[in-house]
mmCIF file of N, CA and C in Angstrom:
data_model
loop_
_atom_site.group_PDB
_atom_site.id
_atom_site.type_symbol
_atom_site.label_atom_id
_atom_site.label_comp_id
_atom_site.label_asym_id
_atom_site.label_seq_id
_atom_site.Cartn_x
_atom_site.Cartn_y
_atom_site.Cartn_z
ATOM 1 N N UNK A 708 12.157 -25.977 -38.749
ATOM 2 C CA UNK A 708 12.784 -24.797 -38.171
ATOM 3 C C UNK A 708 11.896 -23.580 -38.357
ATOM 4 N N UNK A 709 11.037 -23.467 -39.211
ATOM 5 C CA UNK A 709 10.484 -22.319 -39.847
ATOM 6 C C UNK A 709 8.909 -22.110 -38.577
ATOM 7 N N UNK A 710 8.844 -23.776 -38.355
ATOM 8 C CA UNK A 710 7.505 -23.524 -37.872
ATOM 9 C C UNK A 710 8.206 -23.075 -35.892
ATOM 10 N N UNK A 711 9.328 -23.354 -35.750
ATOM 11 C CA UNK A 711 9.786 -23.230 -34.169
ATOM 12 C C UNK A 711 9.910 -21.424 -34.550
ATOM 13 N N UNK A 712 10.491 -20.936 -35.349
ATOM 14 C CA UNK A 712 10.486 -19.454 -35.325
ATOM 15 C C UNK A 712 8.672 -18.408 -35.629
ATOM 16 N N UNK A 713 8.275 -19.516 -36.625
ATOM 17 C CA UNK A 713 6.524 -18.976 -35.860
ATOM 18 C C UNK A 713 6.287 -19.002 -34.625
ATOM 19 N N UNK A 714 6.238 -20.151 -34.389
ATOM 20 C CA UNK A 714 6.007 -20.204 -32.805
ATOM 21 C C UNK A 714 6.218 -19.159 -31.566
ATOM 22 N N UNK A 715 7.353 -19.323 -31.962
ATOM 23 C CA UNK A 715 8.531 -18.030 -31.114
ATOM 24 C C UNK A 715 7.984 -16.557 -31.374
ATOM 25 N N UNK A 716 7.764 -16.770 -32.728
ATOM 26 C CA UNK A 716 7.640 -14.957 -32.643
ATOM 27 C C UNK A 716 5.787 -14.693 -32.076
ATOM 28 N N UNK A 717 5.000 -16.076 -31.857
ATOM 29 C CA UNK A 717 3.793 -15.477 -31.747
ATOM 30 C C UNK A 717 3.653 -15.646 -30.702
ATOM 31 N N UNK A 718 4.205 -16.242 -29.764
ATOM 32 C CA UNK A 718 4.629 -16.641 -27.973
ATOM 33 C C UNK A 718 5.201 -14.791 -27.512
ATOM 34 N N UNK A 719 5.905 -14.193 -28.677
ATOM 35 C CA UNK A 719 6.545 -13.407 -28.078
ATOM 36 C C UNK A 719 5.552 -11.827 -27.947
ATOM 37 N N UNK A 720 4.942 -12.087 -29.481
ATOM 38 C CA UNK A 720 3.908 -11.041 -29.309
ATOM 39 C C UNK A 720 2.902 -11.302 -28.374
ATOM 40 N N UNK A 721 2.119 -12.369 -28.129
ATOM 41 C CA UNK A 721 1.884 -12.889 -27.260
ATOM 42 C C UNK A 721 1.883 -12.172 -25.653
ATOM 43 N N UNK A 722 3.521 -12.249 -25.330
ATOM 44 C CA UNK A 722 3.793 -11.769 -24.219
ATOM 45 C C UNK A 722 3.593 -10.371 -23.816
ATOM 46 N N UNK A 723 3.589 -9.706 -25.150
ATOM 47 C CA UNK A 723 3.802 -8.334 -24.760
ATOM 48 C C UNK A 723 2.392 -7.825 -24.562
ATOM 49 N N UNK A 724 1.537 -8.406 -24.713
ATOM 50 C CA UNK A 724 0.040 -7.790 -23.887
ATOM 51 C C UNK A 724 -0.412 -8.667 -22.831
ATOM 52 N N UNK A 725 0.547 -9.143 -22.384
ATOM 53 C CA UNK A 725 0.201 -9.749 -21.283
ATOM 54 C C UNK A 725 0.846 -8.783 -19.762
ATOM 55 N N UNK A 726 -0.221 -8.618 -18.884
ATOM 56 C CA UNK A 726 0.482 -7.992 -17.542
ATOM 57 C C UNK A 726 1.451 -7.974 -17.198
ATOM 58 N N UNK A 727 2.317 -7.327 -16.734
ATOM 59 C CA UNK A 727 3.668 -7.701 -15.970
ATOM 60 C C UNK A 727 3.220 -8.651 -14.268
ATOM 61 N N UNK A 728 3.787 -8.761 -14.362
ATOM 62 C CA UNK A 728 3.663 -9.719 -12.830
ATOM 63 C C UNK A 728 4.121 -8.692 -12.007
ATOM 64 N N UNK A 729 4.914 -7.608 -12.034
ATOM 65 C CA UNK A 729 4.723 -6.930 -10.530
ATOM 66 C C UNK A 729 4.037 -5.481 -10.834
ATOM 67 N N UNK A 730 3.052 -5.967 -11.429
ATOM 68 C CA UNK A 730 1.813 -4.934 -11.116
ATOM 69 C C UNK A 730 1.209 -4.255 -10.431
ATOM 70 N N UNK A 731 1.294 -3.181 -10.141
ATOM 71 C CA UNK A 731 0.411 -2.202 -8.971
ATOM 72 C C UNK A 731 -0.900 -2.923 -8.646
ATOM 73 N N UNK A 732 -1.672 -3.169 -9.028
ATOM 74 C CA UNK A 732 -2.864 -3.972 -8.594
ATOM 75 C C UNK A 732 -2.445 -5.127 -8.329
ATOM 76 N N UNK A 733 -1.962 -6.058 -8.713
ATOM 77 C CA UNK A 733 -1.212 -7.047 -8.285
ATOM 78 C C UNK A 733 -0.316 -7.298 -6.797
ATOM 79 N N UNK A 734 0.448 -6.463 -6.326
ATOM 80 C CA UNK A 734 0.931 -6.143 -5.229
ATOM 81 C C UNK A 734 0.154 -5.539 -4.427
ATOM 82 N N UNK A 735 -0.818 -4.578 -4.717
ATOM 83 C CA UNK A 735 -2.147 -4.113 -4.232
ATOM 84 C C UNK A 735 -2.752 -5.562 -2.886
ATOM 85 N N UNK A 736 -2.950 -6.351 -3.657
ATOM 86 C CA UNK A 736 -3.482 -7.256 -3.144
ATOM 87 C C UNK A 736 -2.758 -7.967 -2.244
ATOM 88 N N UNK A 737 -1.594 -8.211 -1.743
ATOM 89 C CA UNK A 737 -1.130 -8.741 -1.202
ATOM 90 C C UNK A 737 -0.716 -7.856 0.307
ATOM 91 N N UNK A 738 -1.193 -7.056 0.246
ATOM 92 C CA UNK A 738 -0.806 -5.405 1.053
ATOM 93 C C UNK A 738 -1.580 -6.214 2.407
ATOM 94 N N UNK A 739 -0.793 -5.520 3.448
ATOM 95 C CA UNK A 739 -1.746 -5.707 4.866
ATOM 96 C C UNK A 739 -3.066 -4.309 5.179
ATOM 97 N N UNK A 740 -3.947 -4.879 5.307
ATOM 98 C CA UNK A 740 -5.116 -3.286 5.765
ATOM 99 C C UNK A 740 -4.575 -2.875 7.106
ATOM 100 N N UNK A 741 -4.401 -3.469 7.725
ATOM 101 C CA UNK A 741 -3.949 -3.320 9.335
ATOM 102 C C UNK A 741 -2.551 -2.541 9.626
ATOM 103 N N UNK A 742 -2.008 -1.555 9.563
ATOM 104 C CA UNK A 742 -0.596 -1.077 9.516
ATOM 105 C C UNK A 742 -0.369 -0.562 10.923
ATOM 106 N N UNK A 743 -1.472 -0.614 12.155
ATOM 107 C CA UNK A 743 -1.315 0.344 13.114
ATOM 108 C C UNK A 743 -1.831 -0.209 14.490
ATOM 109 N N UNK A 744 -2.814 -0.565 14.072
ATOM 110 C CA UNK A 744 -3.438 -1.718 15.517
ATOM 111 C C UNK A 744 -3.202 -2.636 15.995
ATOM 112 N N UNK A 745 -2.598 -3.375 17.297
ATOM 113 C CA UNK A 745 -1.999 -4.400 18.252
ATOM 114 C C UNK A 745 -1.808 -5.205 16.672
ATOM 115 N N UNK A 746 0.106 -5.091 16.180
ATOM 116 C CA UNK A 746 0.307 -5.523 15.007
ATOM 117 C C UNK A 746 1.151 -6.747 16.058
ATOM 118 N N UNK A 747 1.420 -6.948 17.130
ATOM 119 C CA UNK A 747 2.316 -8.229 17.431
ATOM 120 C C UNK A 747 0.906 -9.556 17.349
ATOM 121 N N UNK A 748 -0.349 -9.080 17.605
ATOM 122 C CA UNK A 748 -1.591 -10.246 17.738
ATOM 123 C C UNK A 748 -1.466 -10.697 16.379
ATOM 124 N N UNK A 749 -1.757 -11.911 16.506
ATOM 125 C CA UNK A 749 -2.196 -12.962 15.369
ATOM 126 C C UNK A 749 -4.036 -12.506 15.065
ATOM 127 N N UNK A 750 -4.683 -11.737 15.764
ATOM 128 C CA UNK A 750 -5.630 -11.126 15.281
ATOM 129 C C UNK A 750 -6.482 -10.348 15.902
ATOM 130 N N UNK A 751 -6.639 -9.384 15.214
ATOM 131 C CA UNK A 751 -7.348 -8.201 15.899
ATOM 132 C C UNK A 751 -8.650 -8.063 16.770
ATOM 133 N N UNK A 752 -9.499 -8.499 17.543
ATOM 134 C CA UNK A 752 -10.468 -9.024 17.898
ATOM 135 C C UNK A 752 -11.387 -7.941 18.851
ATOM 136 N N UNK A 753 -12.619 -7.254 18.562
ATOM 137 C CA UNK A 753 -13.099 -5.988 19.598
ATOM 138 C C UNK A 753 -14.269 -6.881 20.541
ATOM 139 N N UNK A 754 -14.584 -6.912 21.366
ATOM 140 C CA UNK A 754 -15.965 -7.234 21.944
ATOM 141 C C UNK A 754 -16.547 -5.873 22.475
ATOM 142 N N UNK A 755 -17.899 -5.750 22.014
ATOM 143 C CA UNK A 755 -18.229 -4.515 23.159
ATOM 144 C C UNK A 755 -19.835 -4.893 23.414
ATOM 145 N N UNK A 756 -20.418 -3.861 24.360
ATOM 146 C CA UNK A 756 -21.763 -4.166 24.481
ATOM 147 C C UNK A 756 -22.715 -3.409 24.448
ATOM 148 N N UNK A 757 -23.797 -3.247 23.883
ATOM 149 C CA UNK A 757 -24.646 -1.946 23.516
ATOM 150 C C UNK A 757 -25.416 -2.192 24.526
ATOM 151 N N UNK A 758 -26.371 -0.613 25.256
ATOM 152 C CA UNK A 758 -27.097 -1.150 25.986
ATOM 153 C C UNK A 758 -28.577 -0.280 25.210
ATOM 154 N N UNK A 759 -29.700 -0.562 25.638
ATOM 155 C CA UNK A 759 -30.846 -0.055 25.115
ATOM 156 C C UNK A 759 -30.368 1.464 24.993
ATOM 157 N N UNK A 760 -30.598 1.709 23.278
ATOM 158 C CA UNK A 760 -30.786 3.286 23.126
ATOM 159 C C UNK A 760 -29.324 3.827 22.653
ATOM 160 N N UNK A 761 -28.084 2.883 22.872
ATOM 161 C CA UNK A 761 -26.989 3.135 22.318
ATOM 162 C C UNK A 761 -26.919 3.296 21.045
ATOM 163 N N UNK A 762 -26.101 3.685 20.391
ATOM 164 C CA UNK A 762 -25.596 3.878 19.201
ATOM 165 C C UNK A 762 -24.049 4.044 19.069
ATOM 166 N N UNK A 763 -23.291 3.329 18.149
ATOM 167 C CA UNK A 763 -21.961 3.593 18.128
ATOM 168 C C UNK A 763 -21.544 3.437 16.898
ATOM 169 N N UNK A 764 -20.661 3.991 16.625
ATOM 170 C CA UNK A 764 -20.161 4.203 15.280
ATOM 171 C C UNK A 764 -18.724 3.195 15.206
ATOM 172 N N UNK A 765 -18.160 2.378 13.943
ATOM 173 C CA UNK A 765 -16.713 1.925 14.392
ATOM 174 C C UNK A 765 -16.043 1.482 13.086
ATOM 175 N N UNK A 766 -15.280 1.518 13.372
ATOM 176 C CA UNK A 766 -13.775 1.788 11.601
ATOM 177 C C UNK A 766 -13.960 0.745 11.353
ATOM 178 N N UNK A 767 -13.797 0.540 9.855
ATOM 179 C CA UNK A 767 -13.587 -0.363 8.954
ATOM 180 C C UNK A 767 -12.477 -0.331 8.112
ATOM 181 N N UNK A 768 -11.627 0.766 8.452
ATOM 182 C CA UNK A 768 -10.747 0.806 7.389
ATOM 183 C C UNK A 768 -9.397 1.460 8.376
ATOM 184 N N UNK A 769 -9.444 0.803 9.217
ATOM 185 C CA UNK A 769 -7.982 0.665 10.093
ATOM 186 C C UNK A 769 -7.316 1.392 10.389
ATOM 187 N N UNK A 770 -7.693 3.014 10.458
ATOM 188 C CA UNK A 770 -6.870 4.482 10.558
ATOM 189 C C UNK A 770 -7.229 4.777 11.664
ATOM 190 N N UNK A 771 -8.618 4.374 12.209
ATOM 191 C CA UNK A 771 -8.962 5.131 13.596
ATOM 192 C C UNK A 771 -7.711 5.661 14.592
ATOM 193 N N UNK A 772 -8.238 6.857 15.055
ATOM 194 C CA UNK A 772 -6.983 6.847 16.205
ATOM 195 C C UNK A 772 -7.611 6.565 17.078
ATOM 196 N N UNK A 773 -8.691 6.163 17.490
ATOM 197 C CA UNK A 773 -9.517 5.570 18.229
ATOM 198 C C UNK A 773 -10.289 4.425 18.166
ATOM 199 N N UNK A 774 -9.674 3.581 17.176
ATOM 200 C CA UNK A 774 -10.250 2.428 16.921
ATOM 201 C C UNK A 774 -10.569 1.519 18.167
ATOM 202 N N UNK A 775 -11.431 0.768 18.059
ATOM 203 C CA UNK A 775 -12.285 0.201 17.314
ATOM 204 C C UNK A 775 -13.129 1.456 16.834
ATOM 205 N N UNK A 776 -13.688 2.344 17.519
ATOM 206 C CA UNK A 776 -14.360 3.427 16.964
ATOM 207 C C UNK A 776 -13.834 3.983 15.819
ATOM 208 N N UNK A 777 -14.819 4.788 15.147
ATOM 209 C CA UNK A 777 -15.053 5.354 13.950
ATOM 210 C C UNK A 777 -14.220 6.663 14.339
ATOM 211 N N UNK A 778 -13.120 7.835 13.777
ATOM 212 C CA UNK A 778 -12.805 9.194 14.147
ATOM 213 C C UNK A 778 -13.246 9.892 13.070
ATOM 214 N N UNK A 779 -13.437 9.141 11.364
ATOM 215 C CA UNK A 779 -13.567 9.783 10.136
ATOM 216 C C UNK A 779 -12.750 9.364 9.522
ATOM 217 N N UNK A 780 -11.563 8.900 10.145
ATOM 218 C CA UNK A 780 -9.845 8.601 9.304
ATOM 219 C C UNK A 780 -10.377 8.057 7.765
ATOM 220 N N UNK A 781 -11.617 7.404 8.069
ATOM 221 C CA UNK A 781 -11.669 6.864 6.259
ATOM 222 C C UNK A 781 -12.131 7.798 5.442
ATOM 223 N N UNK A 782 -12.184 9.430 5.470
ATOM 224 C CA UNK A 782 -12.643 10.481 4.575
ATOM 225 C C UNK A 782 -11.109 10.510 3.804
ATOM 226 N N UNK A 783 -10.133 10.718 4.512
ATOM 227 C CA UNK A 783 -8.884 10.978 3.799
ATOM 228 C C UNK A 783 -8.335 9.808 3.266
ATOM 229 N N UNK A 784 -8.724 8.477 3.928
ATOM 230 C CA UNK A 784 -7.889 7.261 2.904
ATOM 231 C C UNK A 784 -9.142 7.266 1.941
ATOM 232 N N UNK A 785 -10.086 7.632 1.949
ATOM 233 C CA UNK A 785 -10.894 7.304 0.697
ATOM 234 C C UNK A 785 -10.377 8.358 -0.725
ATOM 235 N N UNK A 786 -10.225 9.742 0.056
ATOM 236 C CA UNK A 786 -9.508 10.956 -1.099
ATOM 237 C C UNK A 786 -7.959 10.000 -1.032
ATOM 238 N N UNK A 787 -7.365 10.009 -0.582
ATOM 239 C CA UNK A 787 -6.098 9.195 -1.439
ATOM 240 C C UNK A 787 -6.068 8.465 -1.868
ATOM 241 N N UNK A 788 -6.877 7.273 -1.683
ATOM 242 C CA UNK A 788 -7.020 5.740 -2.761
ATOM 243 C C UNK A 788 -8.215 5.884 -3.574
ATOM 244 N N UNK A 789 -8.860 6.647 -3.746
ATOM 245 C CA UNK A 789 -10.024 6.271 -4.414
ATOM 246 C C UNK A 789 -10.820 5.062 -4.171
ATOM 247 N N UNK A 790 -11.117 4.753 -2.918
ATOM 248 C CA UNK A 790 -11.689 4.055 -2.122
ATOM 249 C C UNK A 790 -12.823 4.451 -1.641
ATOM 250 N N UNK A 791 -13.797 3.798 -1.304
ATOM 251 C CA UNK A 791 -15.292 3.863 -0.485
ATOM 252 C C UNK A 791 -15.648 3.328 0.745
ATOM 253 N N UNK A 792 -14.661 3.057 1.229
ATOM 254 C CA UNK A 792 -15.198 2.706 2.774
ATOM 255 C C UNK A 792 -15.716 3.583 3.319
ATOM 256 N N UNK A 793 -16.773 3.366 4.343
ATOM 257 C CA UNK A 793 -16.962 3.967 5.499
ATOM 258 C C UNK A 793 -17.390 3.154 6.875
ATOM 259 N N UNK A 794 -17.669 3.926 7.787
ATOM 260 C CA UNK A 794 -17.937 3.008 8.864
ATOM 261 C C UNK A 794 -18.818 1.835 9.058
ATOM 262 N N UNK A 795 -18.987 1.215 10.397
ATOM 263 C CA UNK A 795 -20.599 0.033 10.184
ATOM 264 C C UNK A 795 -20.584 1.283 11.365
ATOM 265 N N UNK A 796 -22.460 1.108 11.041
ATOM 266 C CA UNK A 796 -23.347 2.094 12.544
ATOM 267 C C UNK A 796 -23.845 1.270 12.804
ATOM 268 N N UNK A 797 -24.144 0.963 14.419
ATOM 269 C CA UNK A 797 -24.826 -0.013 14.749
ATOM 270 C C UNK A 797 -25.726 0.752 16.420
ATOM 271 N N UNK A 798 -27.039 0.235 15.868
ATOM 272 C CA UNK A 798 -27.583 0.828 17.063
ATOM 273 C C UNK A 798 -28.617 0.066 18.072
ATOM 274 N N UNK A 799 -29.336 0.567 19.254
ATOM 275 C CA UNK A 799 -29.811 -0.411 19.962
ATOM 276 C C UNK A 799 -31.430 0.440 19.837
ATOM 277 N N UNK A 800 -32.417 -0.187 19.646
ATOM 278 C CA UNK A 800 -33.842 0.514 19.961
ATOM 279 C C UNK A 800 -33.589 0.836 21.583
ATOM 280 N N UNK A 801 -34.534 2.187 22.100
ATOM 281 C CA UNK A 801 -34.612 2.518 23.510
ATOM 282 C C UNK A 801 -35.961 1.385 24.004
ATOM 283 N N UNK A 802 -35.330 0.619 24.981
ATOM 284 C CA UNK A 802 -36.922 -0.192 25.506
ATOM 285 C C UNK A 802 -37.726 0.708 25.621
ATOM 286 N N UNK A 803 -38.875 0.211 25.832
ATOM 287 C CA UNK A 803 -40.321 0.796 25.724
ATOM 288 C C UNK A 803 -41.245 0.777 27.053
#
């Protein structure tokens, strides 16, 4: 009996530095990035086409009000989450 109440009490201290299970980072992760763009599609999908000398800028972090393009929207989700996204730039050399 003596050794089931060790047990118990070191299972219990034990527990108490252990995470809670509904953890802010924990639920964090399970979050959708997408809250705003064609949300009935099973997936979001852009095609576009650069032509010599283009350059375009485009979101990575799902605020655009102009998405697929870049507007900045990720300056302010980065100041509220403490986050680092920013855009992909992608550009075309001008033929020669």
């Amino acid at each position: 009996m003596k050794t089931f109440f060790a047990l118990a009490s070191i299972c219990a201290s034990a527990s108490a530095f252990a995470p809670a299970a509904n953890s802010a980072v924990e639920t964090r992760l399970f979050d959708k990035i997408n809250n705003k763009i064609d949300l009935d599609s099973p997936k979001v999908a852009t095609m576009d086409k650069l032509s010599n000398g283009d350059k375009k800028v485009y979101c990575r972090c799902w605020q655009s009000g102009t998405f697929p393009l870049c507007d900045g929207s990720h300056m302010a989700h980065n100041k509220e989450t403490g986050d680092n996204v920013g855009p992909l730039i992608v550009s075309v050399d001008k033929a020669e």
